[in-house]
Amino acid sequence: MDIYELPLSEISEKIRTRELSPVEVVDSSLDRLARVEPSITAFVTVTEDIARGQALKAEAEIAAGEHRGPLHGVPLGVKDLYDTAGVPTTCSSKVRAGHVPDTDSAAVSRLYEAGMVLIGKTETHEFAYGATTPTTGNPWDPARVPGGSSGGSGAAVGAGVVHVALGSDTGGSIRIPASVCGVVGLKPTFGRASRFGVASLSWSLDHVGPLTRNVTDAGLVMAAMSGYDRRDPATVELGEPDFVTGIDAGVAGKRIGVPTNFYTDHVTGEVREATRRAALELESLGARLVEVELPLAEYLLAAEWGICSAEASAYHREAMRESPELFTDEVRALIETGEAQLATDYINALRLRTRIQEAWRDAFADLDVLLAPTLPGPAVPRDDPFFRWDDGAVESATSAYSRMSAPANVTGLPALQVPAAFSADGLPIGVQIIGKPFHEAEVLQVGYALEQVGDVVGRIAPL
């Protein structure tokens, strides 16, 4: 078995005991990248020299007895929205071509402090404004989309290049690629982790988090990323979290909400069956299934797009005045649409979000977590990114994917995507676990329980 195929926990222990050198781990990661990158194009920039230098530094530190923890010496991919000092950060856009930040984003800085090693910057749908990442192929079938906007991160983890890649999630952009690429993706509670140094799509909806091969790894990385940062006034001071201790506590007695609306419309039969089976597996482990009708569900997408559209256009206002031709046609049209939005519509969307958040808080009074499909279907073809439903409806992949994932952004609740099954075409299908504010540990416990009863989590695409 090649090094890149080993679980992060095993690699971490071998690094700690000096059975493996971080240099060997990085070499394996870079070798894997060289083999699969022609098929999937997951990376905008490969930082081979930086990776080898950081690996040598980690090796020396560990030899000197300065082991920093379970992420020390572990390769990392970073979505090209995150500032990385001395490394181009382009947001996969001509608008930012040649942009090289002087400082690291807060999340990258924290993971460097944990000893992680930068392999490269991963592709994103331009400025994170989309759910398909056209530049990149799905590792399970390169002719299919890898999801978005963190499509490069999903593809890099799904293909086995790295164990961890950073994503951002404004309407599902961590969970969407995690689902279609067959990996774990964690969107934390709004305010859990700093967005400082990460290009914004929609300031009041943006979240940052990891894509990983398994649930425990997501907990490790999320804990390292978390914490108050005065540079991001949305962050909350909650102390130093531990999302891994007790992750195996089980789900006995937990109340699992099973939606009877919203998540049941326009989904494939395979997704419906995978979600049903996941619920029954949790019930067999001692959890109690509780049917729940989600409140104000018909207004969720209006709130999401009413807020996102206006805030995205405000962020890009200057660039649109100076060089609109540098944006792709798709993203430029979305920004122009947002510029035409009335201020009253934006304010009403903010007010509507408050009502939705209050209603969901009440709905969670009798629940511990909510279990739902992550997406209505698996990866669609890159040359035909649409869903065609039995009732004749035709839905773009961006609309269909964000439809299922946006509720956790509107509410700000933590949500974990976990691989649950494979379609008849061999494509990954996932479920998401949505929890109460700042209850990431509980969401991870439920995800870990699901991971243990199946053999889907942790698979690497056979590229």
Short mmCIF file of C-alpha atoms in Angstrom, two decimals:
data_model
loop_
_atom_site.label_atom_id
_atom_site.label_comp_id
_atom_site.label_asym_id
_atom_site.label_seq_id
_atom_site.Cartn_x
_atom_site.Cartn_y
_atom_site.Cartn_z
CA MET A 1 0.00 0.00 0.00
CA ASP A 2 1.35 3.44 -0.95
CA ILE A 3 1.75 6.06 1.77
CA TYR A 4 -0.96 8.29 0.32
CA GLU A 5 -3.47 5.43 0.74
CA LEU A 6 -2.95 5.18 4.52
CA PRO A 7 -5.45 6.88 6.85
CA LEU A 8 -4.34 10.19 8.31
CA SER A 9 -4.35 8.70 11.82
CA GLU A 10 -1.86 6.01 10.78
CA ILE A 11 0.36 8.46 8.92
CA SER A 12 0.27 10.82 11.90
CA GLU A 13 1.35 8.10 14.31
CA LYS A 14 4.12 6.92 12.00
CA ILE A 15 5.37 10.51 11.71
CA ARG A 16 5.27 10.94 15.48
CA THR A 17 7.28 7.77 16.09
CA ARG A 18 9.61 8.65 13.19
CA GLU A 19 8.74 5.46 11.33
CA LEU A 20 7.80 7.79 8.46
CA SER A 21 9.36 11.10 7.59
CA PRO A 22 7.12 14.03 6.56
CA VAL A 23 9.37 14.20 3.49
CA GLU A 24 8.32 10.68 2.49
CA VAL A 25 4.67 11.59 3.03
CA VAL A 26 4.99 14.70 0.88
CA ASP A 27 6.80 12.74 -1.83
CA SER A 28 3.93 10.24 -1.93
CA SER A 29 1.38 13.06 -2.15
CA LEU A 30 3.25 14.79 -4.96
CA ASP A 31 3.69 11.51 -6.85
CA ARG A 32 -0.05 10.87 -6.62
CA LEU A 33 -0.75 14.42 -7.78
CA ALA A 34 1.47 13.94 -10.83
CA ARG A 35 -0.44 10.76 -11.75
CA VAL A 36 -4.00 12.06 -11.40
CA GLU A 37 -3.74 15.78 -12.14
CA PRO A 38 -3.87 15.37 -15.93
CA SER A 39 -7.30 13.76 -15.52
CA ILE A 40 -8.90 16.05 -12.92
CA THR A 41 -7.02 19.41 -12.88
CA ALA A 42 -7.66 19.92 -9.18
CA PHE A 43 -4.85 22.44 -8.60
CA VAL A 44 -4.32 26.01 -9.75
CA THR A 45 -0.82 26.09 -8.25
CA VAL A 46 1.39 23.25 -7.00
CA THR A 47 3.83 24.38 -4.30
CA GLU A 48 6.37 21.57 -4.52
CA ASP A 49 9.34 23.56 -3.23
CA ILE A 50 7.37 25.00 -0.31
CA ALA A 51 6.03 21.55 0.56
CA ARG A 52 9.49 19.99 0.63
CA GLY A 53 10.85 22.86 2.72
CA GLN A 54 8.00 22.61 5.23
CA ALA A 55 8.38 18.83 5.36
CA LEU A 56 12.11 19.11 6.11
CA LYS A 57 11.32 21.62 8.85
CA ALA A 58 8.69 19.27 10.34
CA GLU A 59 11.16 16.38 10.20
CA ALA A 60 13.77 18.40 12.09
CA GLU A 61 11.26 19.58 14.70
CA ILE A 62 10.03 16.07 15.40
CA ALA A 63 13.58 14.74 15.61
CA ALA A 64 14.24 17.45 18.22
CA GLY A 65 11.23 16.33 20.27
CA GLU A 66 9.00 19.19 19.14
CA HIS A 67 6.03 17.23 17.81
CA ARG A 68 3.11 19.64 17.39
CA GLY A 69 0.27 17.16 17.26
CA PRO A 70 -1.65 14.87 14.89
CA LEU A 71 -1.50 17.25 11.90
CA HIS A 72 2.27 17.78 12.03
CA GLY A 73 3.81 16.91 8.67
CA VAL A 74 0.46 16.13 7.01
CA PRO A 75 -0.08 17.45 3.43
CA LEU A 76 -2.72 20.14 2.87
CA GLY A 77 -4.56 21.53 -0.13
CA VAL A 78 -5.93 25.07 0.14
CA LYS A 79 -8.81 26.48 -1.89
CA ASP A 80 -7.59 29.36 -4.02
CA LEU A 81 -9.77 31.84 -2.11
CA TYR A 82 -7.52 31.63 0.96
CA ASP A 83 -4.58 34.04 1.15
CA THR A 84 -1.22 32.28 1.29
CA ALA A 85 1.81 34.50 1.83
CA GLY A 86 4.13 34.40 -1.16
CA VAL A 87 1.85 32.05 -3.12
CA PRO A 88 -0.60 33.29 -5.79
CA THR A 89 -4.23 33.54 -4.67
CA THR A 90 -6.30 34.03 -7.81
CA CYS A 91 -9.82 32.87 -6.87
CA SER A 92 -9.55 30.95 -10.20
CA SER A 93 -10.24 34.24 -11.97
CA LYS A 94 -8.44 36.48 -14.44
CA VAL A 95 -9.51 39.35 -12.21
CA ARG A 96 -6.93 38.25 -9.61
CA ALA A 97 -4.27 36.94 -12.00
CA GLY A 98 -0.82 37.48 -10.54
CA HIS A 99 -2.11 38.43 -7.09
CA VAL A 100 0.36 37.28 -4.42
CA PRO A 101 -0.63 38.08 -0.80
CA ASP A 102 1.87 39.22 1.81
CA THR A 103 0.13 37.40 4.67
CA ASP A 104 -1.66 34.13 5.33
CA SER A 105 -5.37 33.83 5.95
CA ALA A 106 -6.30 33.04 9.54
CA ALA A 107 -7.17 29.41 8.76
CA VAL A 108 -3.95 28.73 6.86
CA SER A 109 -1.92 30.35 9.61
CA ARG A 110 -3.54 28.14 12.25
CA LEU A 111 -2.91 24.99 10.23
CA TYR A 112 0.70 25.99 9.64
CA GLU A 113 1.00 26.35 13.42
CA ALA A 114 -0.32 22.79 13.69
CA GLY A 115 2.52 21.74 11.36
CA MET A 116 0.64 21.08 8.13
CA VAL A 117 2.45 21.14 4.78
CA LEU A 118 1.11 23.07 1.77
CA ILE A 119 0.93 20.94 -1.38
CA GLY A 120 -0.84 23.57 -3.46
CA LYS A 121 -3.84 25.80 -4.14
CA THR A 122 -6.98 24.07 -5.39
CA GLU A 123 -9.35 25.23 -8.11
CA THR A 124 -12.59 26.98 -7.23
CA HIS A 125 -15.60 27.99 -9.26
CA GLU A 126 -14.64 31.59 -10.11
CA PHE A 127 -14.84 33.63 -6.88
CA ALA A 128 -16.84 30.71 -5.40
CA TYR A 129 -19.89 31.84 -7.40
CA GLY A 130 -21.16 28.48 -8.64
CA ALA A 131 -21.50 24.81 -7.79
CA THR A 132 -19.77 22.93 -10.62
CA THR A 133 -16.12 24.18 -10.92
CA PRO A 134 -15.86 23.87 -14.75
CA THR A 135 -12.05 23.69 -14.71
CA THR A 136 -11.98 20.42 -12.79
CA GLY A 137 -13.07 16.80 -13.24
CA ASN A 138 -14.62 14.44 -10.71
CA PRO A 139 -12.13 11.80 -9.52
CA TRP A 140 -14.75 9.05 -9.81
CA ASP A 141 -15.48 10.04 -13.42
CA PRO A 142 -13.52 12.96 -14.88
CA ALA A 143 -16.34 13.59 -17.35
CA ARG A 144 -18.56 14.57 -14.40
CA VAL A 145 -18.51 17.73 -12.31
CA PRO A 146 -16.62 17.74 -8.99
CA GLY A 147 -19.18 20.06 -7.44
CA GLY A 148 -18.40 23.52 -6.26
CA SER A 149 -17.38 25.93 -5.47
CA SER A 150 -14.62 23.99 -3.65
CA GLY A 151 -14.41 21.52 -6.53
CA GLY A 152 -10.63 21.34 -6.61
CA SER A 153 -10.50 20.55 -2.91
CA GLY A 154 -13.11 17.81 -3.26
CA ALA A 155 -11.30 16.30 -6.23
CA ALA A 156 -7.89 16.46 -4.51
CA VAL A 157 -9.14 14.63 -1.41
CA GLY A 158 -11.30 12.17 -3.36
CA ALA A 159 -8.36 11.28 -5.61
CA GLY A 160 -6.04 10.66 -2.64
CA VAL A 161 -3.65 13.54 -3.36
CA VAL A 162 -4.13 15.03 0.12
CA HIS A 163 -5.92 13.92 3.28
CA VAL A 164 -7.13 17.45 3.97
CA ALA A 165 -8.17 20.38 1.81
CA LEU A 166 -9.78 23.64 2.81
CA GLY A 167 -13.07 24.82 1.37
CA SER A 168 -15.55 27.61 1.89
CA ASP A 169 -19.30 27.24 2.12
CA THR A 170 -21.78 30.04 1.30
CA GLY A 171 -24.58 27.94 -0.17
CA GLY A 172 -23.07 24.47 0.18
CA SER A 173 -19.62 24.84 -1.35
CA ILE A 174 -17.91 22.46 1.09
CA ARG A 175 -20.67 19.86 1.25
CA ILE A 176 -21.51 19.82 -2.47
CA PRO A 177 -18.03 18.79 -3.70
CA ALA A 178 -17.56 16.55 -0.69
CA SER A 179 -20.73 14.67 -1.61
CA VAL A 180 -20.08 14.21 -5.33
CA CYS A 181 -16.39 13.38 -4.74
CA GLY A 182 -17.13 10.87 -1.96
CA VAL A 183 -15.42 12.60 0.96
CA VAL A 184 -16.35 14.17 4.28
CA GLY A 185 -17.06 17.90 4.44
CA LEU A 186 -17.76 20.00 7.54
CA LYS A 187 -19.39 23.43 7.48
CA PRO A 188 -19.17 24.74 11.05
CA THR A 189 -21.52 27.06 12.85
CA PHE A 190 -21.39 30.66 11.62
CA GLY A 191 -18.81 32.35 13.83
CA ARG A 192 -16.88 29.20 14.76
CA ALA A 193 -13.85 29.94 12.54
CA SER A 194 -12.32 33.10 11.11
CA ARG A 195 -12.81 34.03 7.46
CA PHE A 196 -10.02 36.62 7.62
CA GLY A 197 -7.94 36.49 4.46
CA VAL A 198 -10.54 34.51 2.49
CA ALA A 199 -12.14 36.19 -0.53
CA SER A 200 -15.81 36.70 0.20
CA LEU A 201 -18.82 35.61 -1.78
CA SER A 202 -21.44 36.72 0.73
CA TRP A 203 -20.07 38.01 4.01
CA SER A 204 -23.02 37.07 6.21
CA LEU A 205 -23.36 33.58 4.68
CA ASP A 206 -19.68 32.59 4.23
CA HIS A 207 -18.20 29.77 6.32
CA VAL A 208 -14.78 28.08 6.19
CA GLY A 209 -14.06 24.44 6.90
CA PRO A 210 -12.29 21.24 5.84
CA LEU A 211 -12.84 18.43 3.37
CA THR A 212 -11.27 15.18 4.62
CA ARG A 213 -11.27 11.44 4.07
CA ASN A 214 -13.09 10.60 7.29
CA VAL A 215 -15.07 12.14 10.13
CA THR A 216 -12.33 12.11 12.77
CA ASP A 217 -9.98 13.98 10.45
CA ALA A 218 -12.66 16.65 9.95
CA GLY A 219 -12.88 17.09 13.71
CA LEU A 220 -9.11 17.41 14.08
CA VAL A 221 -8.78 20.03 11.36
CA MET A 222 -11.88 21.98 12.38
CA ALA A 223 -10.62 22.23 15.95
CA ALA A 224 -7.29 23.59 14.71
CA MET A 225 -9.06 26.17 12.51
CA SER A 226 -11.51 27.33 15.16
CA GLY A 227 -11.31 30.28 17.51
CA TYR A 228 -12.00 33.95 18.02
CA ASP A 229 -10.24 36.39 15.70
CA ARG A 230 -10.73 40.11 16.13
CA ARG A 231 -10.08 40.52 12.39
CA ASP A 232 -13.36 38.68 11.74
CA PRO A 233 -16.01 40.29 13.97
CA ALA A 234 -18.40 37.38 13.35
CA THR A 235 -16.21 34.98 15.31
CA VAL A 236 -17.22 33.97 18.83
CA GLU A 237 -14.96 33.33 21.84
CA LEU A 238 -15.68 29.75 22.93
CA GLY A 239 -12.31 28.54 24.14
CA GLU A 240 -10.22 25.83 22.53
CA PRO A 241 -12.51 23.11 21.13
CA ASP A 242 -11.96 19.35 21.15
CA PHE A 243 -14.11 17.63 18.55
CA VAL A 244 -12.43 14.22 18.71
CA THR A 245 -12.56 13.15 22.35
CA GLY A 246 -15.86 11.30 22.69
CA ILE A 247 -16.48 11.12 18.96
CA ASP A 248 -17.12 7.39 19.42
CA ALA A 249 -19.72 7.90 22.16
CA GLY A 250 -22.48 6.51 19.97
CA VAL A 251 -25.97 7.74 19.19
CA ALA A 252 -28.10 5.83 21.70
CA GLY A 253 -30.96 8.06 22.82
CA LYS A 254 -30.28 10.79 20.29
CA ARG A 255 -33.31 12.26 18.53
CA ILE A 256 -32.72 12.26 14.78
CA GLY A 257 -35.00 14.53 12.79
CA VAL A 258 -36.23 13.07 9.49
CA PRO A 259 -37.71 15.80 7.25
CA THR A 260 -41.14 15.23 5.72
CA ASN A 261 -40.85 18.24 3.39
CA PHE A 262 -38.31 20.23 1.37
CA TYR A 263 -35.61 17.51 1.33
CA THR A 264 -38.09 15.04 -0.13
CA ASP A 265 -38.86 16.93 -3.36
CA HIS A 266 -37.01 16.36 -6.65
CA VAL A 267 -34.47 13.80 -5.41
CA THR A 268 -33.38 10.64 -7.18
CA GLY A 269 -34.56 7.27 -5.94
CA GLU A 270 -30.99 6.27 -5.09
CA VAL A 271 -30.54 9.35 -2.91
CA ARG A 272 -33.87 8.75 -1.19
CA GLU A 273 -32.91 5.14 -0.46
CA ALA A 274 -29.43 6.03 0.80
CA THR A 275 -30.91 8.58 3.21
CA ARG A 276 -33.57 6.15 4.40
CA ARG A 277 -30.96 3.47 5.00
CA ALA A 278 -28.76 5.89 6.96
CA ALA A 279 -31.71 6.78 9.20
CA LEU A 280 -32.46 3.11 9.84
CA GLU A 281 -28.82 2.43 10.64
CA LEU A 282 -28.84 5.19 13.26
CA GLU A 283 -32.08 3.79 14.66
CA SER A 284 -30.50 0.34 14.91
CA LEU A 285 -27.73 1.93 17.00
CA GLY A 286 -30.26 3.23 19.51
CA ALA A 287 -31.23 6.61 18.09
CA ARG A 288 -34.87 7.68 17.89
CA LEU A 289 -36.21 8.86 14.54
CA VAL A 290 -38.53 11.86 14.72
CA GLU A 291 -40.45 13.06 11.68
CA VAL A 292 -40.31 16.84 11.34
CA GLU A 293 -41.88 19.36 9.00
CA LEU A 294 -39.33 22.08 8.42
CA PRO A 295 -40.77 25.54 9.05
CA LEU A 296 -40.77 28.30 6.42
CA ALA A 297 -39.12 25.92 3.97
CA GLU A 298 -40.69 27.67 1.01
CA TYR A 299 -38.74 30.84 1.86
CA LEU A 300 -35.28 29.32 2.37
CA LEU A 301 -33.96 29.85 -1.13
CA ALA A 302 -35.45 33.33 -1.43
CA ALA A 303 -33.52 34.33 1.70
CA GLU A 304 -30.30 32.66 0.49
CA TRP A 305 -30.25 34.26 -2.94
CA GLY A 306 -31.65 37.59 -1.77
CA ILE A 307 -28.73 37.96 0.62
CA CYS A 308 -25.99 36.31 -1.44
CA SER A 309 -26.75 38.16 -4.65
CA ALA A 310 -26.61 41.61 -3.08
CA GLU A 311 -23.53 40.96 -0.94
CA ALA A 312 -21.59 39.36 -3.80
CA SER A 313 -22.29 42.31 -6.08
CA ALA A 314 -21.22 44.74 -3.36
CA TYR A 315 -17.94 42.85 -2.94
CA HIS A 316 -17.18 42.94 -6.68
CA ARG A 317 -18.43 46.48 -7.33
CA GLU A 318 -15.02 48.03 -7.92
CA ALA A 319 -13.72 45.22 -10.14
CA MET A 320 -16.90 45.36 -12.22
CA ARG A 321 -16.35 49.06 -12.81
CA GLU A 322 -12.68 48.66 -13.73
CA SER A 323 -12.48 45.41 -15.70
CA PRO A 324 -15.80 43.57 -16.17
CA GLU A 325 -14.42 41.72 -19.20
CA LEU A 326 -12.07 39.74 -16.96
CA PHE A 327 -14.94 37.89 -15.29
CA THR A 328 -16.38 34.80 -16.95
CA ASP A 329 -19.72 35.41 -18.65
CA GLU A 330 -21.50 33.29 -16.03
CA VAL A 331 -20.18 35.12 -12.99
CA ARG A 332 -20.42 38.56 -14.60
CA ALA A 333 -24.11 37.94 -15.31
CA LEU A 334 -24.72 36.91 -11.70
CA ILE A 335 -22.99 40.05 -10.41
CA GLU A 336 -24.97 42.24 -12.79
CA THR A 337 -28.18 40.64 -11.59
CA GLY A 338 -27.25 41.44 -8.00
CA GLU A 339 -26.48 45.05 -8.93
CA ALA A 340 -30.05 45.41 -10.18
CA GLN A 341 -31.49 44.14 -6.89
CA LEU A 342 -33.39 46.68 -4.79
CA ALA A 343 -32.07 47.58 -1.35
CA THR A 344 -35.54 46.88 0.03
CA ASP A 345 -35.34 43.31 -1.30
CA TYR A 346 -32.00 42.80 0.44
CA ILE A 347 -33.35 44.14 3.74
CA ASN A 348 -36.42 41.95 3.48
CA ALA A 349 -34.19 38.92 2.84
CA LEU A 350 -32.23 39.71 6.01
CA ARG A 351 -35.47 40.02 7.99
CA LEU A 352 -36.72 36.77 6.49
CA ARG A 353 -33.51 35.01 7.52
CA THR A 354 -34.08 36.08 11.13
CA ARG A 355 -37.57 34.59 11.07
CA ILE A 356 -36.24 31.34 9.57
CA GLN A 357 -33.50 31.10 12.18
CA GLU A 358 -36.03 31.56 14.99
CA ALA A 359 -38.37 28.95 13.49
CA TRP A 360 -35.57 26.40 13.07
CA ARG A 361 -34.41 27.02 16.64
CA ASP A 362 -37.91 26.10 17.81
CA ALA A 363 -37.98 23.02 15.53
CA PHE A 364 -34.69 21.82 17.05
CA ALA A 365 -36.11 22.00 20.58
CA ASP A 366 -37.22 18.36 20.21
CA LEU A 367 -34.25 17.21 18.10
CA ASP A 368 -30.54 16.63 18.50
CA VAL A 369 -29.70 16.62 14.80
CA LEU A 370 -31.44 16.61 11.44
CA LEU A 371 -30.59 13.93 8.84
CA ALA A 372 -31.16 14.80 5.18
CA PRO A 373 -29.76 14.16 1.72
CA THR A 374 -26.74 16.32 1.00
CA LEU A 375 -27.74 16.68 -2.65
CA PRO A 376 -30.71 15.58 -4.80
CA GLY A 377 -28.46 13.44 -7.00
CA PRO A 378 -24.84 12.51 -7.74
CA ALA A 379 -22.41 14.27 -10.07
CA VAL A 380 -23.86 15.39 -13.41
CA PRO A 381 -21.93 15.41 -16.71
CA ARG A 382 -19.64 18.41 -17.22
CA ASP A 383 -21.02 18.94 -20.72
CA ASP A 384 -24.66 18.74 -19.57
CA PRO A 385 -24.89 19.97 -15.95
CA PHE A 386 -28.64 19.59 -15.48
CA PHE A 387 -31.15 17.40 -13.68
CA ARG A 388 -34.27 16.31 -15.60
CA TRP A 389 -37.00 15.25 -13.24
CA ASP A 390 -39.88 12.87 -13.91
CA ASP A 391 -42.44 15.69 -13.81
CA GLY A 392 -40.70 17.41 -16.74
CA ALA A 393 -38.82 19.98 -14.67
CA VAL A 394 -35.28 20.80 -15.78
CA GLU A 395 -32.97 22.12 -13.07
CA SER A 396 -29.39 23.36 -13.37
CA ALA A 397 -26.83 21.58 -11.21
CA THR A 398 -26.03 24.82 -9.37
CA SER A 399 -29.69 25.31 -8.49
CA ALA A 400 -30.27 21.67 -7.56
CA TYR A 401 -27.13 21.30 -5.46
CA SER A 402 -27.49 24.57 -3.56
CA ARG A 403 -31.18 23.92 -2.99
CA MET A 404 -30.33 21.10 -0.58
CA SER A 405 -27.35 22.69 1.11
CA ALA A 406 -28.39 26.37 1.47
CA PRO A 407 -30.61 25.87 4.56
CA ALA A 408 -27.57 25.37 6.80
CA ASN A 409 -26.11 28.63 5.47
CA VAL A 410 -29.30 30.63 6.00
CA THR A 411 -29.63 29.28 9.54
CA GLY A 412 -25.87 29.28 10.24
CA LEU A 413 -26.12 25.78 11.72
CA PRO A 414 -23.26 23.24 11.60
CA ALA A 415 -23.61 20.63 8.86
CA LEU A 416 -21.54 17.53 8.12
CA GLN A 417 -21.56 15.69 4.78
CA VAL A 418 -20.77 11.97 5.07
CA PRO A 419 -20.50 9.51 2.14
CA ALA A 420 -23.36 7.01 2.38
CA ALA A 421 -23.58 4.98 -0.83
CA PHE A 422 -22.65 4.69 -4.48
CA SER A 423 -25.06 5.00 -7.39
CA ALA A 424 -25.54 2.32 -10.03
CA ASP A 425 -23.06 4.34 -12.12
CA GLY A 426 -20.43 4.12 -9.37
CA LEU A 427 -20.84 7.75 -8.25
CA PRO A 428 -20.79 8.80 -4.57
CA ILE A 429 -23.98 9.74 -2.71
CA GLY A 430 -23.91 11.48 0.66
CA VAL A 431 -26.10 12.45 3.57
CA GLN A 432 -25.77 15.53 5.74
CA ILE A 433 -26.20 15.89 9.48
CA ILE A 434 -27.31 19.34 10.65
CA GLY A 435 -26.97 20.24 14.31
CA LYS A 436 -27.66 22.96 16.84
CA PRO A 437 -25.46 26.07 17.02
CA PHE A 438 -21.89 25.24 18.08
CA HIS A 439 -22.77 21.55 18.50
CA GLU A 440 -20.12 20.38 16.01
CA ALA A 441 -19.02 17.67 18.43
CA GLU A 442 -22.49 16.12 18.38
CA VAL A 443 -22.77 16.33 14.60
CA LEU A 444 -19.41 14.59 14.30
CA GLN A 445 -20.51 11.86 16.75
CA VAL A 446 -23.49 11.03 14.54
CA GLY A 447 -21.34 11.12 11.41
CA TYR A 448 -18.76 8.87 13.03
CA ALA A 449 -21.47 6.36 13.95
CA LEU A 450 -22.63 6.23 10.34
CA GLU A 451 -19.05 5.88 9.14
CA GLN A 452 -18.47 2.84 11.35
CA VAL A 453 -21.48 0.84 10.15
CA GLY A 454 -20.56 1.05 6.47
CA ASP A 455 -17.57 0.72 4.17
CA VAL A 456 -18.14 3.83 2.05
CA VAL A 457 -16.19 6.49 3.97
CA GLY A 458 -12.47 6.69 3.25
CA ARG A 459 -12.47 5.23 -0.24
CA ILE A 460 -10.09 6.74 -2.77
CA ALA A 461 -11.16 7.06 -6.39
CA PRO A 462 -9.30 4.46 -8.51
CA LEU A 463 -7.73 6.87 -10.98
#
